[in-house]
PDB file of C-alpha atoms and ligand atoms in Angstrom:
ATOM      1  CA  MET A 611       0.000   0.000   0.000  1.00  0.00           C
ATOM      2  CA  SER A 612       1.391   3.346  -0.999  1.00  0.00           C
ATOM      3  CA  PRO A 613       2.555   5.360   2.004  1.00  0.00           C
ATOM      4  CA  ASP A 614       1.056   8.528   0.544  1.00  0.00           C
ATOM      5  CA  THR A 615      -2.465   7.192  -0.066  1.00  0.00           C
ATOM      6  CA  VAL A 616      -5.073   6.685   2.638  1.00  0.00           C
ATOM      7  CA  THR A 617      -7.442   3.777   1.978  1.00  0.00           C
ATOM      8  CA  LEU A 618     -10.873   3.666   3.626  1.00  0.00           C
ATOM      9  CA  ALA A 619     -12.771   0.348   3.697  1.00  0.00           C
ATOM     10  CA  LEU A 620     -16.566   0.522   3.479  1.00  0.00           C
ATOM     11  CA  SER A 621     -19.292  -1.988   2.716  1.00  0.00           C
ATOM     12  CA  LYS A 622     -21.906  -1.243   0.063  1.00  0.00           C
ATOM     13  CA  GLY A 623     -25.355  -0.288   1.243  1.00  0.00           C
ATOM     14  CA  ARG A 624     -26.293   1.479   4.432  1.00  0.00           C
ATOM     15  CA  ILE A 625     -22.739   1.889   5.746  1.00  0.00           C
ATOM     16  CA  PHE A 626     -21.495   3.406   2.488  1.00  0.00           C
ATOM     17  CA  ASP A 627     -24.577   5.625   2.199  1.00  0.00           C
ATOM     18  CA  GLU A 628     -24.433   6.864   5.787  1.00  0.00           C
ATOM     19  CA  THR A 629     -20.666   7.439   5.721  1.00  0.00           C
ATOM     20  CA  LEU A 630     -20.893   9.742   2.656  1.00  0.00           C
ATOM     21  CA  PRO A 631     -22.117  12.782   4.627  1.00  0.00           C
ATOM     22  CA  LEU A 632     -19.275  12.314   7.125  1.00  0.00           C
ATOM     23  CA  LEU A 633     -16.744  12.131   4.297  1.00  0.00           C
ATOM     24  CA  ARG A 634     -18.270  15.258   2.799  1.00  0.00           C
ATOM     25  CA  ALA A 635     -17.787  16.993   6.145  1.00  0.00           C
ATOM     26  CA  ALA A 636     -14.118  16.033   5.881  1.00  0.00           C
ATOM     27  CA  GLY A 637     -13.975  17.557   2.386  1.00  0.00           C
ATOM     28  CA  ILE A 638     -13.926  14.158   0.686  1.00  0.00           C
ATOM     29  CA  GLU A 639     -16.249  13.365  -2.239  1.00  0.00           C
ATOM     30  CA  VAL A 640     -16.398   9.815  -3.586  1.00  0.00           C
ATOM     31  CA  LEU A 641     -16.300  10.140  -7.376  1.00  0.00           C
ATOM     32  CA  GLU A 642     -18.192   6.967  -8.310  1.00  0.00           C
ATOM     33  CA  ASP A 643     -21.478   5.462  -7.252  1.00  0.00           C
ATOM     34  CA  PRO A 644     -21.156   1.821  -6.130  1.00  0.00           C
ATOM     35  CA  GLN A 645     -24.761   1.218  -7.301  1.00  0.00           C
ATOM     36  CA  THR A 646     -23.802   1.825 -10.918  1.00  0.00           C
ATOM     37  CA  SER A 647     -20.056   1.197 -10.947  1.00  0.00           C
ATOM     38  CA  ARG A 648     -18.549  -2.276 -10.752  1.00  0.00           C
ATOM     39  CA  LYS A 649     -15.303  -0.922  -9.420  1.00  0.00           C
ATOM     40  CA  LEU A 650     -14.136  -2.064  -6.006  1.00  0.00           C
ATOM     41  CA  ILE A 651     -11.664   0.781  -5.643  1.00  0.00           C
ATOM     42  CA  LEU A 652     -13.356   4.170  -5.808  1.00  0.00           C
ATOM     43  CA  PRO A 653     -11.423   7.372  -6.351  1.00  0.00           C
ATOM     44  CA  THR A 654     -12.253  10.529  -4.419  1.00  0.00           C
ATOM     45  CA  ASN A 655     -11.703  14.222  -5.118  1.00  0.00           C
ATOM     46  CA  ARG A 656      -8.516  13.844  -3.068  1.00  0.00           C
ATOM     47  CA  PRO A 657      -5.696  12.113  -4.962  1.00  0.00           C
ATOM     48  CA  ASP A 658      -4.360  10.833  -1.634  1.00  0.00           C
ATOM     49  CA  VAL A 659      -7.644   9.241  -0.440  1.00  0.00           C
ATOM     50  CA  ARG A 660      -9.485   6.266  -1.914  1.00  0.00           C
ATOM     51  CA  VAL A 661     -12.345   3.988  -0.865  1.00  0.00           C
ATOM     52  CA  VAL A 662     -12.346   0.196  -1.170  1.00  0.00           C
ATOM     53  CA  LEU A 663     -15.621  -1.752  -1.112  1.00  0.00           C
ATOM     54  CA  VAL A 664     -15.516  -4.969   0.900  1.00  0.00           C
ATOM     55  CA  ARG A 665     -18.021  -7.245   2.616  1.00  0.00           C
ATOM     56  CA  ALA A 666     -19.168  -5.756   5.928  1.00  0.00           C
ATOM     57  CA  THR A 667     -17.651  -8.654   7.858  1.00  0.00           C
ATOM     58  CA  ASP A 668     -14.300  -8.193   6.082  1.00  0.00           C
ATOM     59  CA  VAL A 669     -13.822  -4.536   7.081  1.00  0.00           C
ATOM     60  CA  PRO A 670     -11.976  -5.277  10.374  1.00  0.00           C
ATOM     61  CA  THR A 671      -9.715  -7.783   8.607  1.00  0.00           C
ATOM     62  CA  TYR A 672      -8.812  -5.317   5.838  1.00  0.00           C
ATOM     63  CA  VAL A 673      -7.950  -2.607   8.331  1.00  0.00           C
ATOM     64  CA  GLU A 674      -6.068  -4.861  10.713  1.00  0.00           C
ATOM     65  CA  HIS A 675      -3.906  -6.459   8.033  1.00  0.00           C
ATOM     66  CA  GLY A 676      -3.170  -3.378   5.963  1.00  0.00           C
ATOM     67  CA  GLY A 677      -5.541  -3.774   3.003  1.00  0.00           C
ATOM     68  CA  ALA A 678      -7.030  -0.504   4.205  1.00  0.00           C
ATOM     69  CA  ASP A 679      -5.930   2.089   6.746  1.00  0.00           C
ATOM     70  CA  LEU A 680      -9.301   2.827   8.257  1.00  0.00           C
ATOM     71  CA  GLY A 681     -12.836   1.587   7.884  1.00  0.00           C
ATOM     72  CA  VAL A 682     -16.401   1.708   9.119  1.00  0.00           C
ATOM     73  CA  CYS A 683     -18.240  -1.309  10.492  1.00  0.00           C
ATOM     74  CA  GLY A 684     -21.048  -2.270  12.841  1.00  0.00           C
ATOM     75  CA  LYS A 685     -20.410  -2.996  16.500  1.00  0.00           C
ATOM     76  CA  ASP A 686     -21.951  -6.432  15.791  1.00  0.00           C
ATOM     77  CA  THR A 687     -19.234  -7.144  13.218  1.00  0.00           C
ATOM     78  CA  LEU A 688     -16.502  -5.890  15.547  1.00  0.00           C
ATOM     79  CA  ILE A 689     -17.610  -8.002  18.503  1.00  0.00           C
ATOM     80  CA  GLU A 690     -17.768 -11.123  16.341  1.00  0.00           C
ATOM     81  CA  HIS A 691     -14.377 -10.305  14.790  1.00  0.00           C
ATOM     82  CA  ASP A 692     -12.777  -9.923  18.225  1.00  0.00           C
ATOM     83  CA  ALA A 693     -14.402 -13.163  19.413  1.00  0.00           C
ATOM     84  CA  ALA A 694     -13.082 -15.087  16.406  1.00  0.00           C
ATOM     85  CA  TRP A 695      -9.596 -14.125  17.576  1.00  0.00           C
ATOM     86  CA  GLY A 696      -9.957 -14.970  21.237  1.00  0.00           C
ATOM     87  CA  GLY A 697     -12.382 -12.454  22.673  1.00  0.00           C
ATOM     88  CA  ALA A 698     -10.325  -9.413  23.677  1.00  0.00           C
ATOM     89  CA  ALA A 699     -10.459  -6.257  21.543  1.00  0.00           C
ATOM     90  CA  ARG A 700      -7.729  -6.652  18.928  1.00  0.00           C
ATOM     91  CA  ALA A 701      -4.692  -4.439  19.448  1.00  0.00           C
ATOM     92  CA  GLY A 702      -4.462  -4.052  15.674  1.00  0.00           C
ATOM     93  CA  LEU A 703      -7.732  -2.132  15.569  1.00  0.00           C
ATOM     94  CA  TYR A 704      -7.987   1.282  17.140  1.00  0.00           C
ATOM     95  CA  ARG A 705     -11.618   2.385  17.633  1.00  0.00           C
ATOM     96  CA  PRO A 706     -11.569   6.143  18.086  1.00  0.00           C
ATOM     97  CA  LEU A 707     -15.176   6.975  17.341  1.00  0.00           C
ATOM     98  CA  ASP A 708     -18.755   5.738  17.414  1.00  0.00           C
ATOM     99  CA  LEU A 709     -20.262   7.255  14.266  1.00  0.00           C
ATOM    100  CA  GLY A 710     -23.864   6.691  15.361  1.00  0.00           C
ATOM    101  CA  ILE A 711     -24.816   5.515  11.859  1.00  0.00           C
ATOM    102  CA  ALA A 712     -26.495   2.320  10.590  1.00  0.00           C
ATOM    103  CA  ARG A 713     -28.278   2.100  13.914  1.00  0.00           C
ATOM    104  CA  CYS A 714     -30.215  -0.989  14.877  1.00  0.00           C
ATOM    105  CA  ARG A 715     -30.474  -3.423  17.768  1.00  0.00           C
ATOM    106  CA  MET A 716     -29.474  -7.029  18.359  1.00  0.00           C
ATOM    107  CA  SER A 717     -32.490  -8.977  19.532  1.00  0.00           C
ATOM    108  CA  VAL A 718     -33.884 -12.401  20.273  1.00  0.00           C
ATOM    109  CA  ALA A 719     -37.019 -13.254  18.284  1.00  0.00           C
ATOM    110  CA  VAL A 720     -39.334 -16.256  18.318  1.00  0.00           C
ATOM    111  CA  PRO A 721     -42.482 -17.358  16.475  1.00  0.00           C
ATOM    112  CA  ALA A 722     -45.562 -15.548  17.793  1.00  0.00           C
ATOM    113  CA  ASP A 723     -46.942 -18.803  19.207  1.00  0.00           C
ATOM    114  CA  PHE A 724     -43.776 -19.813  21.097  1.00  0.00           C
ATOM    115  CA  ASP A 725     -43.882 -19.083  24.838  1.00  0.00           C
ATOM    116  CA  TYR A 726     -40.311 -17.903  25.289  1.00  0.00           C
ATOM    117  CA  ALA A 727     -40.736 -16.691  28.886  1.00  0.00           C
ATOM    118  CA  ARG A 728     -42.127 -20.045  29.911  1.00  0.00           C
ATOM    119  CA  ALA A 729     -39.365 -21.988  28.146  1.00  0.00           C
ATOM    120  CA  VAL A 730     -36.759 -19.879  29.957  1.00  0.00           C
ATOM    121  CA  ARG A 731     -38.550 -20.267  33.297  1.00  0.00           C
ATOM    122  CA  GLN A 732     -38.676 -24.020  32.904  1.00  0.00           C
ATOM    123  CA  GLY A 733     -34.994 -24.215  32.048  1.00  0.00           C
ATOM    124  CA  ALA A 734     -35.655 -25.632  28.597  1.00  0.00           C
ATOM    125  CA  ARG A 735     -32.719 -26.006  26.222  1.00  0.00           C
ATOM    126  CA  LEU A 736     -33.286 -23.582  23.348  1.00  0.00           C
ATOM    127  CA  ARG A 737     -32.113 -24.042  19.783  1.00  0.00           C
ATOM    128  CA  VAL A 738     -30.993 -20.612  18.617  1.00  0.00           C
ATOM    129  CA  ALA A 739     -30.049 -19.835  15.014  1.00  0.00           C
ATOM    130  CA  THR A 740     -27.807 -16.853  14.363  1.00  0.00           C
ATOM    131  CA  LYS A 741     -24.968 -15.322  12.413  1.00  0.00           C
ATOM    132  CA  TYR A 742     -23.812 -13.716  15.687  1.00  0.00           C
ATOM    133  CA  VAL A 743     -22.705 -16.720  17.732  1.00  0.00           C
ATOM    134  CA  ALA A 744     -20.364 -14.860  20.083  1.00  0.00           C
ATOM    135  CA  ILE A 745     -22.982 -12.260  21.019  1.00  0.00           C
ATOM    136  CA  ALA A 746     -25.670 -14.947  21.409  1.00  0.00           C
ATOM    137  CA  ARG A 747     -23.426 -17.240  23.485  1.00  0.00           C
ATOM    138  CA  GLU A 748     -22.444 -14.427  25.842  1.00  0.00           C
ATOM    139  CA  PHE A 749     -26.028 -13.174  26.197  1.00  0.00           C
ATOM    140  CA  PHE A 750     -27.621 -16.531  27.028  1.00  0.00           C
ATOM    141  CA  ALA A 751     -24.723 -17.517  29.315  1.00  0.00           C
ATOM    142  CA  SER A 752     -25.250 -14.280  31.268  1.00  0.00           C
ATOM    143  CA  LYS A 753     -28.928 -15.204  31.686  1.00  0.00           C
ATOM    144  CA  GLY A 754     -28.109 -18.790  32.605  1.00  0.00           C
ATOM    145  CA  VAL A 755     -30.145 -20.114  29.686  1.00  0.00           C
ATOM    146  CA  HIS A 756     -28.903 -23.288  27.997  1.00  0.00           C
ATOM    147  CA  VAL A 757     -28.740 -23.002  24.241  1.00  0.00           C
ATOM    148  CA  ASP A 758     -27.660 -24.994  21.237  1.00  0.00           C
ATOM    149  CA  LEU A 759     -26.349 -22.399  18.805  1.00  0.00           C
ATOM    150  CA  ILE A 760     -26.859 -23.001  15.105  1.00  0.00           C
ATOM    151  CA  LYS A 761     -24.591 -20.869  12.948  1.00  0.00           C
ATOM    152  CA  LEU A 762     -26.211 -19.401   9.836  1.00  0.00           C
ATOM    153  CA  TYR A 763     -24.878 -16.925   7.288  1.00  0.00           C
ATOM    154  CA  GLY A 764     -28.186 -15.305   6.351  1.00  0.00           C
ATOM    155  CA  SER A 765     -31.998 -15.428   6.370  1.00  0.00           C
ATOM    156  CA  MET A 766     -32.144 -16.172  10.083  1.00  0.00           C
ATOM    157  CA  GLU A 767     -35.897 -15.492  10.040  1.00  0.00           C
ATOM    158  CA  LEU A 768     -36.444 -18.713   8.144  1.00  0.00           C
ATOM    159  CA  ALA A 769     -34.964 -20.933  10.850  1.00  0.00           C
ATOM    160  CA  PRO A 770     -37.901 -20.978  13.319  1.00  0.00           C
ATOM    161  CA  LEU A 771     -40.421 -21.214  10.473  1.00  0.00           C
ATOM    162  CA  THR A 772     -38.862 -24.432   9.203  1.00  0.00           C
ATOM    163  CA  GLY A 773     -38.270 -26.080  12.585  1.00  0.00           C
ATOM    164  CA  LEU A 774     -34.512 -25.575  12.416  1.00  0.00           C
ATOM    165  CA  ALA A 775     -34.534 -23.484  15.610  1.00  0.00           C
ATOM    166  CA  ASP A 776     -36.799 -22.237  18.420  1.00  0.00           C
ATOM    167  CA  ALA A 777     -35.412 -18.709  18.333  1.00  0.00           C
ATOM    168  CA  ILE A 778     -33.083 -16.415  16.423  1.00  0.00           C
ATOM    169  CA  VAL A 779     -30.629 -13.695  17.361  1.00  0.00           C
ATOM    170  CA  ASP A 780     -30.558 -11.055  14.646  1.00  0.00           C
ATOM    171  CA  LEU A 781     -30.402  -7.351  13.928  1.00  0.00           C
ATOM    172  CA  VAL A 782     -33.669  -5.443  13.928  1.00  0.00           C
ATOM    173  CA  SER A 783     -34.241  -1.905  12.750  1.00  0.00           C
ATOM    174  CA  THR A 784     -37.833  -1.226  11.684  1.00  0.00           C
ATOM    175  CA  GLY A 785     -39.091  -4.653  12.801  1.00  0.00           C
ATOM    176  CA  ASN A 786     -40.762  -5.180   9.406  1.00  0.00           C
ATOM    177  CA  THR A 787     -38.761  -8.312   8.579  1.00  0.00           C
ATOM    178  CA  LEU A 788     -39.786  -9.960  11.855  1.00  0.00           C
ATOM    179  CA  LYS A 789     -43.411  -8.965  11.358  1.00  0.00           C
ATOM    180  CA  ALA A 790     -43.490 -10.272   7.784  1.00  0.00           C
ATOM    181  CA  ASN A 791     -42.319 -13.644   9.093  1.00  0.00           C
ATOM    182  CA  ARG A 792     -44.645 -13.715  12.135  1.00  0.00           C
ATOM    183  CA  LEU A 793     -41.804 -13.444  14.595  1.00  0.00           C
ATOM    184  CA  VAL A 794     -41.821 -11.351  17.768  1.00  0.00           C
ATOM    185  CA  GLU A 795     -38.941  -9.680  19.541  1.00  0.00           C
ATOM    186  CA  VAL A 796     -38.626 -11.066  23.084  1.00  0.00           C
ATOM    187  CA  GLU A 797     -35.254  -9.697  24.213  1.00  0.00           C
ATOM    188  CA  ARG A 798     -33.205  -6.686  23.276  1.00  0.00           C
ATOM    189  CA  ILE A 799     -29.556  -7.683  23.668  1.00  0.00           C
ATOM    190  CA  MET A 800     -27.810  -4.440  22.738  1.00  0.00           C
ATOM    191  CA  ASP A 801     -28.016  -1.299  20.653  1.00  0.00           C
ATOM    192  CA  ILE A 802     -25.808  -1.319  17.575  1.00  0.00           C
ATOM    193  CA  SER A 803     -24.236   1.469  15.564  1.00  0.00           C
ATOM    194  CA  SER A 804     -21.181   1.700  13.345  1.00  0.00           C
ATOM    195  CA  GLN A 805     -17.702   2.495  14.540  1.00  0.00           C
ATOM    196  CA  LEU A 806     -14.670   4.005  12.876  1.00  0.00           C
ATOM    197  CA  VAL A 807     -11.718   1.611  13.006  1.00  0.00           C
ATOM    198  CA  VAL A 808      -8.115   2.536  12.272  1.00  0.00           C
ATOM    199  CA  ARG A 809      -4.900   0.507  12.141  1.00  0.00           C
ATOM    200  CA  PRO A 810      -2.558   1.968  14.787  1.00  0.00           C
ATOM    201  CA  THR A 811       0.507   1.662  12.553  1.00  0.00           C
ATOM    202  CA  ALA A 812      -1.308   3.545   9.774  1.00  0.00           C
ATOM    203  CA  LEU A 813      -2.060   6.316  12.244  1.00  0.00           C
ATOM    204  CA  LYS A 814       1.632   6.457  13.128  1.00  0.00           C
ATOM    205  CA  VAL A 815       2.854   6.598   9.526  1.00  0.00           C
ATOM    206  CA  GLN A 816      -0.051   8.532   7.988  1.00  0.00           C
ATOM    207  CA  GLY A 817      -1.186  10.561  10.992  1.00  0.00           C
ATOM    208  CA  ALA A 818      -1.049  13.862   9.092  1.00  0.00           C
ATOM    209  CA  ARG A 819      -3.643  12.515   6.642  1.00  0.00           C
ATOM    210  CA  ILE A 820      -5.720  10.324   8.952  1.00  0.00           C
ATOM    211  CA  ARG A 821      -6.064  12.558  12.015  1.00  0.00           C
ATOM    212  CA  PRO A 822      -7.874  15.378  10.158  1.00  0.00           C
ATOM    213  CA  ILE A 823     -10.340  12.801   8.807  1.00  0.00           C
ATOM    214  CA  ILE A 824     -11.033  11.450  12.314  1.00  0.00           C
ATOM    215  CA  ASP A 825     -11.392  15.002  13.643  1.00  0.00           C
ATOM    216  CA  ALA A 826     -13.815  16.000  10.873  1.00  0.00           C
ATOM    217  CA  PHE A 827     -15.881  12.845  11.445  1.00  0.00           C
ATOM    218  CA  ARG A 828     -15.949  13.541  15.198  1.00  0.00           C
ATOM    219  CA  GLU A 829     -17.060  17.130  14.605  1.00  0.00           C
ATOM    220  CA  ALA A 830     -19.767  16.043  12.128  1.00  0.00           C
ATOM    221  CA  VAL A 831     -21.072  13.421  14.565  1.00  0.00           C
ATOM    222  CA  ARG A 832     -21.107  15.977  17.373  1.00  0.00           C
ATOM    223  CA  ALA A 833     -22.846  18.604  15.237  1.00  0.00           C
ATOM    224  CA  ARG A 834     -25.503  16.109  14.198  1.00  0.00           C
ATOM    225  CA  GLY A 835     -26.207  15.466  17.893  1.00  0.00           C
TER     226      GLY A 835
HETATM  227  O1  PRT B2353     -25.436  -8.239   3.558  1.00  0.00           O
HETATM  228  P1  PRT B2353     -24.090  -8.895   3.689  1.00  0.00           P
HETATM  229  O2  PRT B2353     -24.168 -10.356   3.966  1.00  0.00           O
HETATM  230  O3  PRT B2353     -23.112  -8.497   2.640  1.00  0.00           O
HETATM  231  O4  PRT B2353     -23.390  -8.322   4.994  1.00  0.00           O
HETATM  232  P2  PRT B2353     -24.082  -7.609   6.196  1.00  0.00           P
HETATM  233  O5  PRT B2353     -25.487  -8.039   6.385  1.00  0.00           O
HETATM  234  O6  PRT B2353     -23.148  -7.768   7.352  1.00  0.00           O
HETATM  235  O7  PRT B2353     -24.001  -6.114   5.673  1.00  0.00           O
HETATM  236  P3  PRT B2353     -25.136  -5.006   5.641  1.00  0.00           P
HETATM  237  O8  PRT B2353     -24.605  -3.955   4.725  1.00  0.00           O
HETATM  238  O9  PRT B2353     -26.458  -5.608   5.388  1.00  0.00           O
HETATM  239  O10 PRT B2353     -25.105  -4.469   7.126  1.00  0.00           O
HETATM  240  C1  PRT B2353     -23.983  -3.760   7.580  1.00  0.00           C
HETATM  241  C2  PRT B2353     -24.235  -3.299   8.996  1.00  0.00           C
HETATM  242  O11 PRT B2353     -25.382  -2.458   9.052  1.00  0.00           O
HETATM  243  C3  PRT B2353     -24.523  -4.394  10.000  1.00  0.00           C
HETATM  244  O12 PRT B2353     -23.336  -5.015  10.433  1.00  0.00           O
HETATM  245  C4  PRT B2353     -25.215  -3.598  11.106  1.00  0.00           C
HETATM  246  O13 PRT B2353     -24.255  -3.047  11.997  1.00  0.00           O
HETATM  247  C5  PRT B2353     -25.919  -2.461  10.356  1.00  0.00           C
HETATM  248  N1  PRT B2353     -27.379  -2.600  10.253  1.00  0.00           N
HETATM  249  C6  PRT B2353     -28.276  -1.634  10.611  1.00  0.00           C
HETATM  250  C7  PRT B2353     -28.092  -3.644   9.797  1.00  0.00           C
HETATM  251  C8  PRT B2353     -29.452  -3.307   9.919  1.00  0.00           C
HETATM  252  N2  PRT B2353     -29.530  -2.047  10.416  1.00  0.00           N
HETATM  253  C9  PRT B2353     -30.465  -4.262   9.510  1.00  0.00           C
HETATM  254  N3  PRT B2353     -31.657  -3.975   9.632  1.00  0.00           N
HETATM  255  N4  PRT B2353     -27.711  -4.844   9.288  1.00  0.00           N
HETATM  256  C10 PRT B2353     -28.662  -5.710   8.880  1.00  0.00           C
HETATM  257  N5  PRT B2353     -30.016  -5.470   8.984  1.00  0.00           N
HETATM  258  C11 PRT B2353     -30.924  -6.559   8.494  1.00  0.00           C
HETATM  259  C12 PRT B2353     -31.246  -7.581   9.590  1.00  0.00           C
HETATM  260  O14 PRT B2353     -30.236  -8.563   9.666  1.00  0.00           O
HETATM  261  C13 PRT B2353     -32.578  -8.165   9.116  1.00  0.00           C
HETATM  262  O15 PRT B2353     -32.409  -9.133   8.127  1.00  0.00           O
HETATM  263  O16 PRT B2353     -32.179  -6.051   8.086  1.00  0.00           O
HETATM  264  C14 PRT B2353     -33.219  -6.948   8.491  1.00  0.00           C
HETATM  265  C15 PRT B2353     -34.102  -6.311   9.535  1.00  0.00           C
HETATM  266  O17 PRT B2353     -34.457  -5.021   9.180  1.00  0.00           O
HETATM  267  P4  PRT B2353     -35.900  -4.455   9.590  1.00  0.00           P
HETATM  268  O18 PRT B2353     -35.842  -3.011   9.208  1.00  0.00           O
HETATM  269  O19 PRT B2353     -36.902  -5.212   8.807  1.00  0.00           O
HETATM  270  O20 PRT B2353     -36.064  -4.638  11.072  1.00  0.00           O
HETATM  271 MG1   MG B2354     -27.066  -7.702   5.014  1.00  0.00          MG
END
């Protein structure tokens, strides 16, 4: 990676869309639209700043290992990334700022006709399908509920409808997806928003370029309230 270019990793969709105004506040305009362009490396109005598009779950890996210098990803993604590497926050990822974007919550949901409270009271063993196994494991352990976790990579809502699981742990924002699948939210595990992540060595080498970006993001987040 060129020492005089700063590379920002974003995922397409809500994180890209909601990061654009923050970039604008830092004087950075992305020159191509990921909806219409097939490019994975997007130029900006600044010759020394570029954006790379990666899967949301790959953002921490790109930043940590030098494929990008900084990035934006959900707290959900960060917690699972840390857990995959032993649980403690990774030293290779500095987290200077909660951007307050791509907000949602991590919740437990069950079919409308499943008596979750009763199952918990009776000490039943629950089958829980989720993409977020570390968050789910920690949550149910803290409640003293026994669970069999079933790892899925998508469409969690389908699991209870097909008999694969009794419950799911998934992200909820409007609640429309749950409603459409006749699921109800029975626990709210945590609020989620996206964080800025930076590789500490990049900050050391490229501080003069990266620090003003962090400062502008912080100011924009503060101004937005
Ligand atoms: O989609 P892909 O498999 O590539 O990766 P991803 O799902 O990790 O990426 P993306 O872009 O969908 O989400 C990126 C980040 O946005 C997540 O890591 C969250 O931090 C955040 N975010 C905010 C959300 C939502 N809101 C959200 N609603 N991520 C996913 N959803 C999904 C949710 O999983 C469920 O399927 O939207 C559905 C529920 O939405 P409602 O509005 O119907 O409740
Ligand atoms: Mg998604």
